[in-house]
GROMACS .gro file of C-alpha atoms in nm:
model
  392
    1MET     CA    1   6.416  -0.644  -0.357
    2ASP     CA    2   6.459  -0.328  -0.249
    3PHE     CA    3   6.257  -0.174   0.012
    4GLY     CA    4   6.332   0.155   0.056
    5LEU     CA    5   6.515   0.373   0.343
    6PRO     CA    6   6.387   0.275   0.676
    7SER     CA    7   6.083   0.445   0.767
    8ALA     CA    8   5.755   0.510   0.959
    9ARG     CA    9   5.434   0.375   0.808
   10PRO     CA   10   5.340   0.651   0.581
   11GLY     CA   11   5.010   0.757   0.860
   12VAL     CA   12   5.256   0.861   1.077
   13LYS     CA   13   5.493   1.028   0.858
   14ALA     CA   14   5.243   1.194   0.788
   15LEU     CA   15   5.172   1.382   1.167
   16ARG     CA   16   5.229   1.739   1.206
   17SER     CA   17   5.500   1.827   1.402
   18SER     CA   18   5.465   2.071   1.670
   19LYS     CA   19   5.474   2.427   1.617
   20ILE     CA   20   5.540   2.499   1.936
   21ARG     CA   21   5.842   2.270   2.021
   22GLU     CA   22   5.983   2.423   1.611
   23VAL     CA   23   5.975   2.810   1.771
   24ALA     CA   24   6.088   2.674   2.154
   25ASN     CA   25   6.403   2.491   1.977
   26ALA     CA   26   6.491   2.809   1.808
   27GLY     CA   27   6.530   2.966   2.164
   28MET     CA   28   6.605   2.681   2.454
   29GLY     CA   29   6.965   2.718   2.565
   30LYS     CA   30   6.945   3.058   2.452
   31GLU     CA   31   7.061   3.326   2.724
   32ASP     CA   32   6.775   3.622   2.838
   33VAL     CA   33   6.503   3.460   2.671
   34ILE     CA   34   6.199   3.480   2.817
   35ALA     CA   35   5.951   3.178   2.756
   36PHE     CA   36   5.581   3.165   2.749
   37TRP     CA   37   5.623   2.918   2.498
   38PHE     CA   38   5.476   2.606   2.683
   39GLY     CA   39   5.148   2.532   2.878
   40GLU     CA   40   5.274   2.489   3.271
   41PRO     CA   41   5.294   2.768   3.593
   42ASP     CA   42   5.572   2.859   3.677
   43GLU     CA   43   5.624   2.691   4.028
   44VAL     CA   44   5.752   2.395   4.129
   45THR     CA   45   5.505   2.107   4.301
   46PRO     CA   46   5.412   2.196   4.624
   47GLU     CA   47   5.615   2.034   4.945
   48PHE     CA   48   5.378   1.812   5.089
   49ILE     CA   49   5.255   1.673   4.731
   50ARG     CA   50   5.649   1.609   4.665
   51ARG     CA   51   5.673   1.461   5.044
   52ALA     CA   52   5.416   1.219   4.986
   53GLY     CA   53   5.606   1.091   4.686
   54ILE     CA   54   5.996   1.120   4.843
   55GLU     CA   55   5.816   0.877   5.131
   56ALA     CA   56   5.683   0.657   4.863
   57LEU     CA   57   6.017   0.571   4.739
   58GLU     CA   58   6.163   0.531   5.054
   59ARG     CA   59   5.929   0.305   5.143
   60GLY     CA   60   6.055   0.108   4.882
   61GLU     CA   61   5.777   0.157   4.659
   62THR     CA   62   5.882   0.067   4.341
   63PHE     CA   63   5.729  -0.234   4.204
   64TYR     CA   64   5.417  -0.224   3.932
   65THR     CA   65   5.114  -0.191   4.117
   66GLN     CA   66   4.745  -0.327   4.016
   67ASN     CA   67   4.711  -0.214   3.563
   68LEU     CA   68   4.436   0.020   3.678
   69GLY     CA   69   4.632   0.224   3.924
   70ILE     CA   70   4.628   0.176   4.313
   71PRO     CA   71   4.262   0.099   4.464
   72SER     CA   72   4.372   0.389   4.676
   73LEU     CA   73   4.378   0.694   4.436
   74ARG     CA   74   4.091   0.532   4.178
   75GLU     CA   75   3.851   0.590   4.528
   76ALA     CA   76   4.034   0.925   4.626
   77LEU     CA   77   3.951   1.054   4.311
   78ALA     CA   78   3.558   0.890   4.243
   79SER     CA   79   3.510   1.085   4.579
   80TYR     CA   80   3.636   1.387   4.408
   81VAL     CA   81   3.448   1.397   4.074
   82THR     CA   82   3.125   1.312   4.268
   83ARG     CA   83   3.205   1.609   4.490
   84LEU     CA   84   3.286   1.840   4.192
   85HIS     CA   85   3.023   1.772   3.933
   86ARG     CA   86   2.772   1.460   4.095
   87ALA     CA   87   2.476   1.479   4.398
   88GLU     CA   88   2.574   1.162   4.648
   89SER     CA   89   2.278   0.964   4.454
   90MET     CA   90   2.443   0.974   4.129
   91ALA     CA   91   2.799   0.893   4.286
   92LEU     CA   92   3.112   0.741   4.096
   93SER     CA   93   3.328   0.454   4.249
   94MET     CA   94   3.668   0.330   4.178
   95ASP     CA   95   3.477   0.129   3.892
   96ASN     CA   96   3.506   0.443   3.753
   97ILE     CA   97   3.840   0.532   3.735
   98ALA     CA   98   4.145   0.451   3.508
   99VAL     CA   99   4.448   0.575   3.611
  100THR     CA  100   4.693   0.679   3.353
  101SER     CA  101   5.031   0.755   3.296
  102SER     CA  102   4.927   1.153   3.243
  103GLY     CA  103   4.638   1.341   3.064
  104MET     CA  104   4.759   1.282   2.745
  105SER     CA  105   4.806   0.905   2.857
  106ALA     CA  106   4.455   0.926   2.922
  107LEU     CA  107   4.341   1.020   2.588
  108MET     CA  108   4.544   0.834   2.404
  109LEU     CA  109   4.397   0.509   2.525
  110ALA     CA  110   4.020   0.622   2.523
  111THR     CA  111   4.048   0.647   2.160
  112GLN     CA  112   4.279   0.311   2.156
  113ALA     CA  113   3.984   0.175   2.373
  114LEU     CA  114   3.677   0.305   2.093
  115VAL     CA  115   3.772   0.441   1.786
  116SER     CA  116   3.916   0.214   1.468
  117PRO     CA  117   4.064   0.292   1.154
  118GLY     CA  118   3.804   0.455   0.924
  119ASP     CA  119   3.645   0.554   1.215
  120ARG     CA  120   3.477   0.950   1.151
  121VAL     CA  121   3.623   1.164   1.507
  122VAL     CA  122   3.471   1.524   1.492
  123ILE     CA  123   3.762   1.779   1.688
  124VAL     CA  124   3.667   2.148   1.874
  125THR     CA  125   3.897   2.361   1.726
  126PRO     CA  126   4.127   2.547   1.725
  127VAL     CA  127   4.338   2.301   2.058
  128TRP     CA  128   4.615   2.147   2.135
  129PRO     CA  129   4.742   2.020   1.857
  130ASN     CA  130   4.774   1.592   1.978
  131LEU     CA  131   4.422   1.629   1.949
  132VAL     CA  132   4.368   1.644   1.641
  133GLU     CA  133   4.668   1.378   1.590
  134ILE     CA  134   4.535   1.079   1.798
  135PRO     CA  135   4.349   1.028   1.582
  136ARG     CA  136   4.511   1.004   1.297
  137ILE     CA  137   4.757   0.763   1.453
  138ILE     CA  138   4.521   0.519   1.460
  139GLY     CA  139   4.386   0.546   1.155
  140ALA     CA  140   4.019   0.680   1.176
  141GLU     CA  141   3.901   1.045   0.937
  142ALA     CA  142   3.976   1.352   1.147
  143VAL     CA  143   3.732   1.600   1.143
  144THR     CA  144   3.783   1.976   1.251
  145PHE     CA  145   3.547   2.179   1.366
  146ALA     CA  146   3.634   2.577   1.456
  147LEU     CA  147   3.502   2.805   1.676
  148THR     CA  148   3.383   3.144   1.629
  149TYR     CA  149   3.616   3.433   1.694
  150SER     CA  150   3.463   3.825   1.782
  151SER     CA  151   3.564   4.092   1.942
  152ALA     CA  152   3.360   3.971   2.272
  153GLY     CA  153   3.550   3.650   2.228
  154TRP     CA  154   3.529   3.265   2.130
  155THR     CA  155   3.193   3.116   2.092
  156LEU     CA  156   3.040   2.804   1.985
  157ASP     CA  157   2.823   2.733   1.702
  158LEU     CA  158   2.606   2.496   1.865
  159GLU     CA  159   2.366   2.407   1.568
  160ARG     CA  160   2.673   2.418   1.262
  161LEU     CA  161   2.822   2.188   1.497
  162LEU     CA  162   2.492   1.953   1.604
  163ALA     CA  163   2.479   1.962   1.182
  164THR     CA  164   2.859   1.826   1.160
  165LEU     CA  165   2.749   1.524   1.408
  166THR     CA  166   2.617   1.328   1.129
  167PRO     CA  167   2.470   0.962   1.229
  168GLY     CA  168   2.767   0.765   1.153
  169THR     CA  169   2.970   0.969   1.338
  170ARG     CA  170   3.185   0.787   1.597
  171MET     CA  171   3.334   1.056   1.825
  172VAL     CA  172   3.367   1.384   1.930
  173TYR     CA  173   3.597   1.534   2.077
  174ILE     CA  174   3.543   1.883   2.299
  175ASN     CA  175   3.861   1.998   2.497
  176SER     CA  176   3.653   2.330   2.825
  177PRO     CA  177   3.832   2.529   2.893
  178ASN     CA  178   4.013   2.548   2.577
  179ASN     CA  179   4.385   2.529   2.529
  180PRO     CA  180   4.435   2.763   2.360
  181THR     CA  181   4.127   3.015   2.365
  182GLY     CA  182   3.986   2.969   2.704
  183TRP     CA  183   3.675   2.942   2.532
  184THR     CA  184   3.457   2.725   2.826
  185ILE     CA  185   3.122   2.529   2.690
  186SER     CA  186   2.823   2.635   2.880
  187ASN     CA  187   2.574   2.366   3.013
  188GLN     CA  188   2.323   2.416   2.743
  189GLU     CA  189   2.532   2.371   2.456
  190GLN     CA  190   2.622   2.040   2.685
  191ARG     CA  191   2.326   1.968   2.754
  192ALA     CA  192   2.213   2.033   2.428
  193ILE     CA  193   2.522   1.810   2.252
  194LEU     CA  194   2.457   1.493   2.526
  195ASP     CA  195   2.091   1.465   2.387
  196HIS     CA  196   2.182   1.488   1.956
  197CYS     CA  197   2.495   1.212   2.089
  198ARG     CA  198   2.283   1.014   2.309
  199ARG     CA  199   2.059   0.996   1.917
  200HIS     CA  200   2.290   0.854   1.763
  201GLY     CA  201   2.515   0.693   1.936
  202ILE     CA  202   2.812   0.960   1.919
  203TRP     CA  203   3.047   0.898   2.235
  204ILE     CA  204   3.257   1.215   2.383
  205LEU     CA  205   3.539   1.244   2.456
  206SER     CA  206   3.548   1.542   2.750
  207ASP     CA  207   3.918   1.687   2.810
  208ASP     CA  208   3.861   1.809   3.130
  209ALA     CA  209   4.232   1.976   3.225
  210TYR     CA  210   4.188   2.320   3.264
  211GLU     CA  211   3.830   2.275   3.443
  212ARG     CA  212   3.988   2.373   3.784
  213LEU     CA  213   4.119   2.694   3.601
  214TYR     CA  214   3.761   2.875   3.525
  215TYR     CA  215   3.707   3.215   3.626
  216GLY     CA  216   3.363   3.271   3.699
  217ASN     CA  217   3.153   3.144   3.889
  218GLY     CA  218   3.249   2.757   4.100
  219ILE     CA  219   3.394   2.568   3.812
  220ALA     CA  220   3.354   2.477   3.441
  221PRO     CA  221   3.055   2.323   3.326
  222SER     CA  222   3.096   1.901   3.331
  223PHE     CA  223   2.968   1.620   3.108
  224ILE     CA  224   3.030   1.465   3.402
  225GLY     CA  225   2.711   1.620   3.582
  226ILE     CA  226   2.402   1.530   3.342
  227THR     CA  227   2.523   1.236   3.260
  228ASP     CA  228   2.363   0.856   3.405
  229ALA     CA  229   2.557   0.566   3.399
  230ARG     CA  230   2.449   0.475   3.031
  231ASP     CA  231   2.600   0.728   2.801
  232ARG     CA  232   2.877   0.721   2.634
  233ILE     CA  233   3.103   0.968   2.797
  234ILE     CA  234   3.477   0.968   2.889
  235SER     CA  235   3.594   1.238   3.039
  236ALA     CA  236   3.972   1.305   3.021
  237ASN     CA  237   4.202   1.431   3.303
  238THR     CA  238   4.557   1.519   3.440
  239PHE     CA  239   4.719   1.597   3.788
  240SER     CA  240   4.963   1.829   3.554
  241LYS     CA  241   4.757   2.193   3.569
  242SER     CA  242   4.523   2.168   3.901
  243TRP     CA  243   4.820   2.073   4.137
  244LEU     CA  244   5.110   2.181   3.930
  245MET     CA  245   5.239   1.812   3.886
  246THR     CA  246   5.335   1.857   3.507
  247GLY     CA  247   5.663   1.632   3.596
  248TRP     CA  248   5.467   1.392   3.751
  249ARG     CA  249   5.317   1.251   3.473
  250LEU     CA  250   4.961   1.132   3.572
  251GLY     CA  251   4.625   1.201   3.498
  252TRP     CA  252   4.287   0.937   3.482
  253LEU     CA  253   3.985   0.832   3.278
  254VAL     CA  254   3.619   0.868   3.383
  255VAL     CA  255   3.434   0.598   3.223
  256PRO     CA  256   3.139   0.425   3.238
  257SER     CA  257   3.176   0.111   3.439
  258GLU     CA  258   3.099  -0.128   3.171
  259LEU     CA  259   3.474   0.010   2.953
  260THR     CA  260   3.673  -0.010   3.280
  261PRO     CA  261   3.775  -0.392   3.208
  262ASP     CA  262   3.923  -0.339   2.880
  263LEU     CA  263   4.128   0.015   3.004
  264GLY     CA  264   4.290  -0.242   3.198
  265THR     CA  265   4.362  -0.492   2.912
  266LEU     CA  266   4.485  -0.152   2.704
  267LEU     CA  267   4.682   0.014   2.990
  268GLU     CA  268   4.937  -0.316   3.028
  269TYR     CA  269   4.958  -0.355   2.645
  270ASN     CA  270   5.092   0.064   2.679
  271THR     CA  271   5.287   0.135   3.003
  272SER     CA  272   5.151  -0.095   3.287
  273CYS     CA  273   5.047   0.078   3.467
  274ALA     CA  274   5.129   0.429   3.655
  275PRO     CA  275   5.442   0.412   3.863
  276SER     CA  276   5.379   0.381   4.212
  277PHE     CA  277   5.574   0.647   4.439
  278VAL     CA  278   5.370   0.873   4.174
  279GLN     CA  279   5.022   0.765   4.236
  280ARG     CA  280   5.147   0.860   4.642
  281ALA     CA  281   5.145   1.154   4.573
  282GLY     CA  282   4.887   1.174   4.375
  283VAL     CA  283   4.631   1.071   4.660
  284VAL     CA  284   4.826   1.319   4.882
  285ALA     CA  285   4.669   1.589   4.612
  286VAL     CA  286   4.349   1.480   4.614
  287GLU     CA  287   4.299   1.453   4.912
  288GLN     CA  288   4.489   1.761   5.029
  289GLY     CA  289   4.550   1.990   4.792
  290GLU     CA  290   4.186   2.220   4.746
  291ALA     CA  291   4.410   2.495   4.903
  292VAL     CA  292   4.662   2.469   4.634
  293ILE     CA  293   4.449   2.489   4.334
  294GLU     CA  294   4.218   2.799   4.529
  295ARG     CA  295   4.560   2.976   4.556
  296THR     CA  296   4.688   2.895   4.238
  297LYS     CA  297   4.333   2.990   4.019
  298ALA     CA  298   4.373   3.312   4.211
  299ARG     CA  299   4.740   3.376   4.116
  300PHE     CA  300   4.663   3.286   3.794
  301HIS     CA  301   4.345   3.463   3.757
  302ARG     CA  302   4.534   3.863   3.837
  303ALA     CA  303   4.776   3.774   3.603
  304ARG     CA  304   4.535   3.678   3.342
  305ASP     CA  305   4.383   4.008   3.465
  306PHE     CA  306   4.714   4.238   3.362
  307LEU     CA  307   4.883   4.076   3.085
  308ILE     CA  308   4.548   4.095   2.886
  309ARG     CA  309   4.494   4.509   2.986
  310GLU     CA  310   4.862   4.498   2.897
  311LEU     CA  311   4.846   4.316   2.571
  312ASN     CA  312   4.552   4.585   2.451
  313THR     CA  313   4.790   4.882   2.520
  314ILE     CA  314   4.987   4.788   2.218
  315PRO     CA  315   4.828   4.876   1.843
  316GLY     CA  316   4.736   4.576   1.631
  317VAL     CA  317   4.721   4.349   1.986
  318GLU     CA  318   4.368   4.306   2.018
  319ALA     CA  319   4.302   4.042   2.293
  320THR     CA  320   3.978   3.905   2.502
  321PRO     CA  321   4.004   3.801   2.864
  322PRO     CA  322   3.928   3.390   2.815
  323PRO     CA  323   3.736   3.220   3.092
  324GLY     CA  324   3.896   2.980   3.185
  325ALA     CA  325   4.257   2.800   3.129
  326MET     CA  326   4.568   2.979   3.161
  327TYR     CA  327   4.529   3.122   2.795
  328ALA     CA  328   4.597   3.448   2.582
  329PHE     CA  329   4.557   3.393   2.269
  330PHE     CA  330   4.567   3.736   2.097
  331LYS     CA  331   4.490   3.874   1.768
  332VAL     CA  332   4.777   4.031   1.581
  333ALA     CA  333   4.728   4.302   1.264
  334GLY     CA  334   4.865   4.141   0.955
  335ALA     CA  335   5.008   3.833   1.101
  336LYS     CA  336   4.986   3.584   0.804
  337ASP     CA  337   5.245   3.394   0.933
  338THR     CA  338   5.262   3.349   1.265
  339LEU     CA  339   5.534   3.071   1.303
  340THR     CA  340   5.801   3.370   1.174
  341PHE     CA  341   5.591   3.612   1.349
  342CYS     CA  342   5.744   3.369   1.694
  343LYS     CA  343   6.024   3.283   1.571
  344ARG     CA  344   6.091   3.650   1.527
  345LEU     CA  345   5.967   3.749   1.874
  346VAL     CA  346   6.256   3.499   1.990
  347ALA     CA  347   6.538   3.640   1.760
  348GLU     CA  348   6.441   4.025   1.791
  349VAL     CA  349   6.415   4.016   2.138
  350GLY     CA  350   6.425   3.725   2.309
  351LEU     CA  351   6.058   3.657   2.350
  352GLY     CA  352   5.930   3.266   2.347
  353LEU     CA  353   5.525   3.226   2.256
  354ALA     CA  354   5.350   2.962   2.041
  355PRO     CA  355   5.229   3.056   1.685
  356GLY     CA  356   4.773   3.029   1.690
  357ILE     CA  357   4.871   2.821   1.395
  358ALA     CA  358   5.019   2.525   1.582
  359PHE     CA  359   4.612   2.482   1.673
  360GLY     CA  360   4.497   2.423   1.316
  361PRO     CA  361   4.492   2.719   1.031
  362GLU     CA  362   4.192   2.852   1.301
  363GLY     CA  363   4.451   2.978   1.476
  364GLU     CA  364   4.666   3.183   1.174
  365GLY     CA  365   4.693   3.505   1.322
  366PHE     CA  366   4.646   3.485   1.709
  367VAL     CA  367   4.974   3.429   1.911
  368ARG     CA  368   4.949   3.231   2.237
  369TRP     CA  369   5.092   3.381   2.614
  370CYS     CA  370   5.116   3.150   2.905
  371PHE     CA  371   5.044   3.356   3.178
  372ALA     CA  372   5.117   3.084   3.494
  373SER     CA  373   5.316   3.298   3.591
  374ASP     CA  374   5.467   3.596   3.791
  375GLU     CA  375   5.338   3.991   3.704
  376ASP     CA  376   5.736   4.027   3.657
  377ARG     CA  377   5.815   3.855   3.435
  378LEU     CA  378   5.493   3.895   3.228
  379ALA     CA  379   5.583   4.250   3.280
  380GLN     CA  380   5.946   4.214   3.068
  381GLY     CA  381   5.783   4.032   2.781
  382ILE     CA  382   5.535   4.325   2.742
  383GLY     CA  383   5.783   4.518   2.747
  384ARG     CA  384   5.987   4.320   2.449
  385LEU     CA  385   5.680   4.240   2.262
  386LYS     CA  386   5.588   4.631   2.271
  387LYS     CA  387   5.986   4.713   2.146
  388PHE     CA  388   5.891   4.399   1.819
  389MET     CA  389   5.609   4.539   1.768
  390ALA     CA  390   5.726   4.931   1.733
  391HIS     CA  391   5.963   4.825   1.487
  392ARG     CA  392   5.761   4.581   1.288
   0.00000   0.00000   0.00000
């Protein structure tokens, strides 16, 4: 019997390839390309965090750890999240924390724990493409719900979302502050969604990767601050953005304590555990890194304001200041194929940006620019975009 050529299962072959990576592959290795396509800060991890990892290696911490993470990191994260979002009377404990090998892994593990093939999962978009593909990997039905764009920015049609969260829906994914738009959900919207999901038994998976990169007052609104122990809410987070630790691949989940043992089992069958020396660096980041976050946020705030101002001087470009995250998601008049647009930017002027179509059909006509960079480099990029647009 002929079984054909070796191949992955159909559900995997149907996954979208990354159009961000497609643009990057067209420009990587070329001299004089200024790249803003990936969501990554341009600074190395602070020395005191690196030193903690180095010292752990020098002590010989190269062995397996507990599946859920070393106790000192889980306790530090419980205290950190409580300080940000909760009164001491509602303090979290290490039983609410699972340490993961990256924020991406945290999102996948949470979905593996709760979503079955055929389940209905709603994802608020435009969004980082991984969030739409995660339920599809598992064989669930991924239903996208689009934010609304106007010249004032991106907003959520709350009543329409609640109508989309029908009885029988298993989970809703909400990324706020949002990649790529910077849209940030309000406390009032969170409470309405939580009340609705309580009535229908719907899980909320909150992707909080950018919660500290919020340019309003304080920190971004969080579901963690309005939940009780019985709520079906999971928060996924990462060390990558707040503490400039993208390459360390360290994240965490905040979960109801009843779910923690099952996550420990899933961790055993996925990665076993995050590396010990990486977790030691994480402890130091959480306990001593507040100044890093404040400095980074102030720096990105200045970069955001500079970039938005400069983008709006270019004919055919419309840019609104994002309330959070580290991206300008700007509209380009007449850009009906942003993948081709961004490939031409690389080829013709050496500017690397991410096409809006990478974040779903709702993003077509827009381009994402990561502004986690210094102003001189941003200014060089603006000059190249102006040149391209003038001859387009």
